[in-house]
Every structure is written in C-alpha cells, then in structure tokens.
Amino acid sequence: DAGVIQSPRHEVTEMGQEVTLRCKPISGHDYLFWYRQTMMRGLELLIYFNNNVPIDDSGMPEDRFSAKMPNASFSTLKIQPSEPRDSAVYFCASSLEKGGGGTDTQYFGPGTRLTVL
Amino acid sequence: QKEVEQNSGPLSVPEGAIASLNCTYSDRGSQSFFWYRQYSGKSPELIMFIYSNGDKEDGRFTAQLNKASQYVSLLIRDSQPSDSATYLCAAGVSGYSTLTFGKGTMLLVSP
C-alpha cells in the first residue's frame, strides 16, 4: 500500500486566499483524521471522519476552516480566507477501527507545510 | 480533559547508551499507548504500541506500561545518532477512535 497521500506538500499563499489541502487515506481504513502541528501547540486534532461522516469537528479553530470527505478515498481541508496564524504543518492520518489492542494505530501522511504571508 | 505529558527535552545521550523517554497520561480509561518517532520536517511514524502492563520489546526498543501509575516509557538501547528525533507518546481509549498526543521529547544522540 502507498500509505496516506497528501497534496500539496508545500503551499505558500497570501493572506485572504483560499487554501485546499487534500488527503487520500490508506485503502480499507475507516477513520480519517486531520491534524495541525506547530512548535507551540504540538499536534492538534482538527476533525475526524468515520466512514466518510464527520464525527467530531470541535478542534476546528473557527468557521474559516471546513473539511469534507466525499468518498472513502478522498478528503479535503479548506481554509477560507487564510491568515498568517494558519501557517503550520497539516497532517492527515488514517486508522482501521476503534481503539483497543493497537487496532487504533494511526498512520500519518507526509504532511502539507502551509505558509500564509 | 485528556492529557498526555512529556518532558520536551532535549534529552542528550552518547552513542551506545540507553535513552529513556517518559510519558504520563491523565485518563484512566486509556488502554492503548503508542510511541511515534518524528524526524525534523517529517511526519510521525509508529515505533510500537503497548496495551498490557509490563514490557514489550521490539529490537532495540522496549516500551513499558504501568497503568497503576499512569505512565509509559520507551527505552532505546545502543542509541545511534540516527535515533535523534522527537518522540511522541499517544494514548487511546478503548472504544474510541481518537488518540491524545503529547508534545514530544526531543532526543539527541551524540557520536
């Protein structure tokens, strides 16, 4: 398996622009997670999906952020409008099923490094 | 609120020594524990998971879990410069799908 795939790997944009990050989870995984990582705050869970349905978006910082999962093999995280404080590395991860015995192991994609000028 | 605490480091050890990384968690319902390694500029990669009290060994790595004391540790034997990275501890609750991550401990192994 190719693992979790994310695109783009790097994104530089100007404040106010729309940014769309993309993720393809590992085939057969039922859960998809979007994280943001910064030096100050570490790895923060933004939202996660189960079988394409958003389960918990309480980590989404504000209404400028939205996420969709139209099918089992594709998800997007959109920021509109973007702001400099959104600059971070955004990771997508997927897992097979609920917790217990390591079956909740999350596998991370390579991340998207976002810079908002 | 679920919390996973790690010393940010850096933890500096000489090549060949044993590196000991520690983690405490607040949610007693936590049952799965993970250690991820993250090289600078890269994504977290799983080293190992543990869910039973005691030790679990995998090559040079040993994870230790003590549920009564709510701590997890990772020992790296014969540390190599290539082990220099940030190590993230994560905890999961059985029946739930999310993991709570610590902020990580930076390990530096000097030649």
mmCIF file of C-alpha atoms in Angstrom:
data_model
loop_
_atom_site.group_PDB
_atom_site.id
_atom_site.type_symbol
_atom_site.label_atom_id
_atom_site.label_comp_id
_atom_site.label_asym_id
_atom_site.label_seq_id
_atom_site.Cartn_x
_atom_site.Cartn_y
_atom_site.Cartn_z
ATOM 1 C CA ASP A 1 0.000 0.000 0.000
ATOM 2 C CA ALA A 2 1.212 3.523 -0.769
ATOM 3 C CA GLY A 3 0.309 4.818 2.653
ATOM 4 C CA VAL A 4 -1.540 8.037 3.306
ATOM 5 C CA ILE A 5 -1.077 10.504 0.469
ATOM 6 C CA GLN A 6 -1.298 14.269 0.879
ATOM 7 C CA SER A 7 -1.046 17.111 -1.546
ATOM 8 C CA PRO A 8 0.378 19.611 -1.969
ATOM 9 C CA ARG A 9 3.496 19.044 0.119
ATOM 10 C CA HIS A 10 4.165 22.748 0.362
ATOM 11 C CA GLU A 11 1.814 25.658 -0.057
ATOM 12 C CA VAL A 12 2.689 29.329 0.102
ATOM 13 C CA THR A 13 -0.182 31.742 -0.205
ATOM 14 C CA GLU A 14 -1.131 35.265 0.669
ATOM 15 C CA MET A 15 -3.456 36.280 3.429
ATOM 16 C CA GLY A 16 -7.070 36.176 2.344
ATOM 17 C CA GLN A 17 -6.624 33.463 -0.244
ATOM 18 C CA GLU A 18 -8.408 30.137 -0.186
ATOM 19 C CA VAL A 19 -6.296 27.079 0.566
ATOM 20 C CA THR A 20 -7.331 23.486 -0.114
ATOM 21 C CA LEU A 21 -5.390 20.561 1.279
ATOM 22 C CA ARG A 22 -6.014 17.040 0.015
ATOM 23 C CA CYS A 23 -5.704 13.594 1.511
ATOM 24 C CA LYS A 24 -6.076 10.022 0.351
ATOM 25 C CA PRO A 25 -6.238 7.564 3.268
ATOM 26 C CA ILE A 26 -4.945 4.020 3.295
ATOM 27 C CA SER A 27 -7.349 1.780 1.437
ATOM 28 C CA GLY A 28 -9.704 -0.024 3.798
ATOM 29 C CA HIS A 29 -9.242 2.357 6.697
ATOM 30 C CA ASP A 30 -12.483 3.588 8.209
ATOM 31 C CA TYR A 31 -11.169 6.601 10.085
ATOM 32 C CA LEU A 32 -9.555 9.737 8.755
ATOM 33 C CA PHE A 33 -8.042 12.466 10.902
ATOM 34 C CA TRP A 34 -6.842 15.977 10.153
ATOM 35 C CA TYR A 35 -4.179 17.432 12.463
ATOM 36 C CA ARG A 36 -2.289 20.670 12.654
ATOM 37 C CA GLN A 37 1.189 20.815 14.137
ATOM 38 C CA THR A 38 3.034 23.875 15.408
ATOM 39 C CA MET A 39 6.005 24.249 17.704
ATOM 40 C CA MET A 40 3.915 25.987 20.328
ATOM 41 C CA ARG A 41 0.859 23.752 20.396
ATOM 42 C CA GLY A 42 2.160 20.428 19.173
ATOM 43 C CA LEU A 43 -0.133 18.094 17.292
ATOM 44 C CA GLU A 44 -3.759 19.234 17.424
ATOM 45 C CA LEU A 45 -6.691 17.198 16.171
ATOM 46 C CA LEU A 46 -8.902 19.351 13.968
ATOM 47 C CA ILE A 47 -11.584 16.936 12.790
ATOM 48 C CA TYR A 48 -12.086 13.270 12.131
ATOM 49 C CA PHE A 49 -14.339 11.147 9.957
ATOM 50 C CA ASN A 50 -15.698 7.648 10.289
ATOM 51 C CA ASN A 51 -16.925 6.006 7.097
ATOM 52 C CA ASN A 52 -16.883 9.433 5.385
ATOM 53 C CA VAL A 53 -19.057 11.035 8.074
ATOM 54 C CA PRO A 54 -17.619 13.869 10.203
ATOM 55 C CA ILE A 55 -17.739 12.745 13.819
ATOM 56 C CA ASP A 56 -16.058 15.489 15.788
ATOM 57 C CA ASP A 57 -15.030 18.888 14.467
ATOM 58 C CA SER A 58 -14.573 20.537 17.848
ATOM 59 C CA GLY A 59 -10.895 21.080 17.096
ATOM 60 C CA MET A 60 -11.557 23.219 14.043
ATOM 61 C CA PRO A 61 -10.315 26.640 15.139
ATOM 62 C CA GLU A 62 -13.029 28.714 13.502
ATOM 63 C CA ASP A 63 -15.516 28.917 10.685
ATOM 64 C CA ARG A 64 -12.794 29.686 8.201
ATOM 65 C CA PHE A 65 -11.896 26.006 8.348
ATOM 66 C CA SER A 66 -14.008 23.324 6.716
ATOM 67 C CA ALA A 67 -13.451 19.679 5.822
ATOM 68 C CA LYS A 68 -15.190 17.200 3.605
ATOM 69 C CA MET A 69 -14.907 13.542 2.775
ATOM 70 C CA PRO A 70 -16.990 12.858 -0.327
ATOM 71 C CA ASN A 71 -15.868 9.236 -0.565
ATOM 72 C CA ALA A 72 -13.724 6.680 1.219
ATOM 73 C CA SER A 73 -10.593 7.587 -0.691
ATOM 74 C CA PHE A 74 -10.556 11.357 -0.592
ATOM 75 C CA SER A 75 -10.803 14.210 1.887
ATOM 76 C CA THR A 76 -10.174 17.936 1.761
ATOM 77 C CA LEU A 77 -9.427 20.566 4.355
ATOM 78 C CA LYS A 78 -10.205 24.080 3.241
ATOM 79 C CA ILE A 79 -9.233 27.393 4.786
ATOM 80 C CA GLN A 80 -11.048 30.443 3.503
ATOM 81 C CA PRO A 81 -9.865 33.118 3.986
ATOM 82 C CA SER A 82 -6.394 32.140 5.131
ATOM 83 C CA GLU A 83 -4.476 34.145 7.745
ATOM 84 C CA PRO A 84 -0.780 34.180 8.734
ATOM 85 C CA ARG A 85 -1.587 32.420 12.001
ATOM 86 C CA ASP A 86 -2.771 29.418 9.984
ATOM 87 C CA SER A 87 0.830 28.749 8.999
ATOM 88 C CA ALA A 88 1.633 25.242 10.225
ATOM 89 C CA VAL A 89 2.119 21.688 9.049
ATOM 90 C CA TYR A 90 -1.160 19.917 8.386
ATOM 91 C CA PHE A 91 -1.207 16.144 8.651
ATOM 92 C CA CYS A 92 -3.777 13.667 7.549
ATOM 93 C CA ALA A 93 -3.851 10.260 9.243
ATOM 94 C CA SER A 94 -5.992 7.170 8.899
ATOM 95 C CA SER A 95 -6.744 4.144 11.041
ATOM 96 C CA LEU A 96 -8.573 0.896 10.735
ATOM 97 C CA GLU A 97 -11.030 0.903 13.592
ATOM 98 C CA LYS A 98 -11.734 1.906 17.140
ATOM 99 C CA GLY A 99 -9.341 1.590 19.993
ATOM 100 C CA GLY A 100 -8.055 -1.412 21.828
ATOM 101 C CA GLY A 101 -5.086 -3.594 21.214
ATOM 102 C CA GLY A 102 -3.368 -1.308 18.820
ATOM 103 C CA THR A 103 -6.023 -1.508 16.160
ATOM 104 C CA ASP A 104 -6.441 2.215 16.549
ATOM 105 C CA THR A 105 -2.924 2.814 15.260
ATOM 106 C CA GLN A 106 -2.922 5.953 13.174
ATOM 107 C CA TYR A 107 -0.758 6.187 10.076
ATOM 108 C CA PHE A 108 0.284 9.635 9.025
ATOM 109 C CA GLY A 109 0.720 11.168 5.628
ATOM 110 C CA PRO A 110 3.785 13.274 4.773
ATOM 111 C CA GLY A 111 2.012 16.497 5.664
ATOM 112 C CA THR A 112 1.441 19.820 3.955
ATOM 113 C CA ARG A 113 3.593 22.710 5.079
ATOM 114 C CA LEU A 114 1.427 25.808 4.776
ATOM 115 C CA THR A 115 2.839 29.300 4.836
ATOM 116 C CA VAL A 116 0.448 32.241 4.745
ATOM 117 C CA LEU A 117 2.148 35.549 4.035
ATOM 118 C CA GLN B 1 -9.700 16.760 29.773
ATOM 119 C CA LYS B 2 -7.427 14.046 28.493
ATOM 120 C CA GLU B 3 -3.768 14.967 28.715
ATOM 121 C CA VAL B 4 -0.530 13.284 27.826
ATOM 122 C CA GLU B 5 2.553 14.878 29.308
ATOM 123 C CA GLN B 6 6.126 14.571 28.119
ATOM 124 C CA ASN B 7 9.302 16.396 29.002
ATOM 125 C CA SER B 8 10.174 18.496 25.968
ATOM 126 C CA GLY B 9 13.903 17.853 26.336
ATOM 127 C CA PRO B 10 16.256 17.805 24.663
ATOM 128 C CA LEU B 11 17.449 14.559 26.154
ATOM 129 C CA SER B 12 21.094 14.157 25.251
ATOM 130 C CA VAL B 13 22.786 10.764 25.355
ATOM 131 C CA PRO B 14 26.073 9.487 23.919
ATOM 132 C CA GLU B 15 26.101 6.922 21.169
ATOM 133 C CA GLY B 16 25.712 3.408 22.544
ATOM 134 C CA ALA B 17 23.927 4.482 25.711
ATOM 135 C CA ILE B 18 20.364 3.712 26.747
ATOM 136 C CA ALA B 19 17.888 6.516 26.149
ATOM 137 C CA SER B 20 14.856 6.592 28.441
ATOM 138 C CA LEU B 21 11.804 8.566 27.377
ATOM 139 C CA ASN B 22 8.845 9.003 29.699
ATOM 140 C CA CYS B 23 5.215 9.918 29.379
ATOM 141 C CA THR B 24 2.305 10.280 31.805
ATOM 142 C CA TYR B 25 -1.388 10.324 30.975
ATOM 143 C CA SER B 26 -4.412 11.606 32.822
ATOM 144 C CA ASP B 27 -7.301 9.479 31.543
ATOM 145 C CA ARG B 28 -7.540 6.203 33.459
ATOM 146 C CA GLY B 29 -9.704 4.865 30.657
ATOM 147 C CA SER B 30 -6.711 4.873 28.344
ATOM 148 C CA GLN B 31 -5.872 1.391 27.161
ATOM 149 C CA SER B 32 -3.710 1.750 24.065
ATOM 150 C CA PHE B 33 -0.400 3.546 24.089
ATOM 151 C CA PHE B 34 1.775 4.452 21.167
ATOM 152 C CA TRP B 35 5.248 5.743 20.563
ATOM 153 C CA TYR B 36 5.866 7.647 17.359
ATOM 154 C CA ARG B 37 9.163 8.976 16.094
ATOM 155 C CA GLN B 38 9.251 12.211 14.139
ATOM 156 C CA TYR B 39 12.328 13.399 12.337
ATOM 157 C CA SER B 40 12.612 17.107 11.696
ATOM 158 C CA GLY B 41 10.449 18.070 8.736
ATOM 159 C CA LYS B 42 8.879 14.628 8.501
ATOM 160 C CA SER B 43 5.656 13.018 9.659
ATOM 161 C CA PRO B 44 5.226 10.888 12.788
ATOM 162 C CA GLU B 45 5.966 7.208 12.208
ATOM 163 C CA LEU B 46 4.895 4.437 14.526
ATOM 164 C CA ILE B 47 7.615 2.725 16.532
ATOM 165 C CA MET B 48 5.434 0.481 18.636
ATOM 166 C CA PHE B 49 2.291 0.233 20.685
ATOM 167 C CA ILE B 50 1.573 -1.379 24.030
ATOM 168 C CA TYR B 51 -1.663 -2.118 25.830
ATOM 169 C CA SER B 52 -0.731 -4.544 28.597
ATOM 170 C CA ASN B 53 1.088 -3.742 31.799
ATOM 171 C CA GLY B 54 4.737 -4.641 31.666
ATOM 172 C CA ASP B 55 7.368 -4.580 28.976
ATOM 173 C CA LYS B 56 7.193 -5.071 25.247
ATOM 174 C CA GLU B 57 10.374 -5.411 23.264
ATOM 175 C CA ASP B 58 10.990 -4.841 19.586
ATOM 176 C CA GLY B 59 14.617 -4.880 18.558
ATOM 177 C CA ARG B 60 16.444 -2.057 20.327
ATOM 178 C CA PHE B 61 13.174 -0.594 21.584
ATOM 179 C CA THR B 62 11.328 -1.520 24.762
ATOM 180 C CA ALA B 63 8.032 0.023 25.769
ATOM 181 C CA GLN B 64 6.987 -0.139 29.390
ATOM 182 C CA LEU B 65 3.494 0.425 30.715
ATOM 183 C CA ASN B 66 2.374 0.936 34.296
ATOM 184 C CA LYS B 67 -1.348 1.602 34.397
ATOM 185 C CA ALA B 68 -1.460 1.992 38.177
ATOM 186 C CA SER B 69 0.985 4.879 37.973
ATOM 187 C CA GLN B 70 -0.329 6.059 34.613
ATOM 188 C CA TYR B 71 2.997 6.213 32.898
ATOM 189 C CA VAL B 72 4.518 4.834 29.755
ATOM 190 C CA SER B 73 8.174 4.781 28.863
ATOM 191 C CA LEU B 74 10.302 3.964 25.862
ATOM 192 C CA LEU B 75 13.818 2.641 26.221
ATOM 193 C CA ILE B 76 16.200 2.749 23.298
ATOM 194 C CA ARG B 77 19.221 0.526 23.738
ATOM 195 C CA ASP B 78 22.507 1.117 21.942
ATOM 196 C CA SER B 79 21.363 4.573 20.873
ATOM 197 C CA GLN B 80 22.555 5.707 17.476
ATOM 198 C CA PRO B 81 22.853 9.222 16.026
ATOM 199 C CA SER B 82 20.094 8.180 13.618
ATOM 200 C CA ASP B 83 17.776 7.891 16.629
ATOM 201 C CA SER B 84 17.971 11.658 17.077
ATOM 202 C CA ALA B 85 14.382 12.800 16.618
ATOM 203 C CA THR B 86 11.322 13.878 18.546
ATOM 204 C CA TYR B 87 9.402 11.045 20.172
ATOM 205 C CA LEU B 88 5.661 11.438 20.574
ATOM 206 C CA CYS B 89 3.654 9.491 23.108
ATOM 207 C CA ALA B 90 -0.051 8.940 22.442
ATOM 208 C CA ALA B 91 -2.891 7.346 24.373
ATOM 209 C CA GLY B 92 -6.165 5.908 23.162
ATOM 210 C CA VAL B 93 -9.291 4.850 24.987
ATOM 211 C CA SER B 94 -10.848 1.532 24.081
ATOM 212 C CA GLY B 95 -13.999 2.056 22.080
ATOM 213 C CA TYR B 96 -12.924 5.478 20.945
ATOM 214 C CA SER B 97 -11.147 6.281 17.753
ATOM 215 C CA THR B 98 -9.057 9.300 18.681
ATOM 216 C CA LEU B 99 -5.609 9.436 20.207
ATOM 217 C CA THR B 100 -4.319 12.075 22.578
ATOM 218 C CA PHE B 101 -0.758 13.064 21.746
ATOM 219 C CA GLY B 102 1.906 14.532 23.966
ATOM 220 C CA LYS B 103 4.029 17.369 22.627
ATOM 221 C CA GLY B 104 7.027 15.111 22.299
ATOM 222 C CA THR B 105 10.518 14.748 23.700
ATOM 223 C CA MET B 106 13.500 15.660 21.557
ATOM 224 C CA LEU B 107 16.289 13.104 21.717
ATOM 225 C CA LEU B 108 19.823 13.954 20.679
ATOM 226 C CA VAL B 109 22.350 11.138 20.336
ATOM 227 C CA SER B 110 25.911 12.367 20.012
ATOM 228 C CA PRO B 111 28.590 10.331 18.204
#
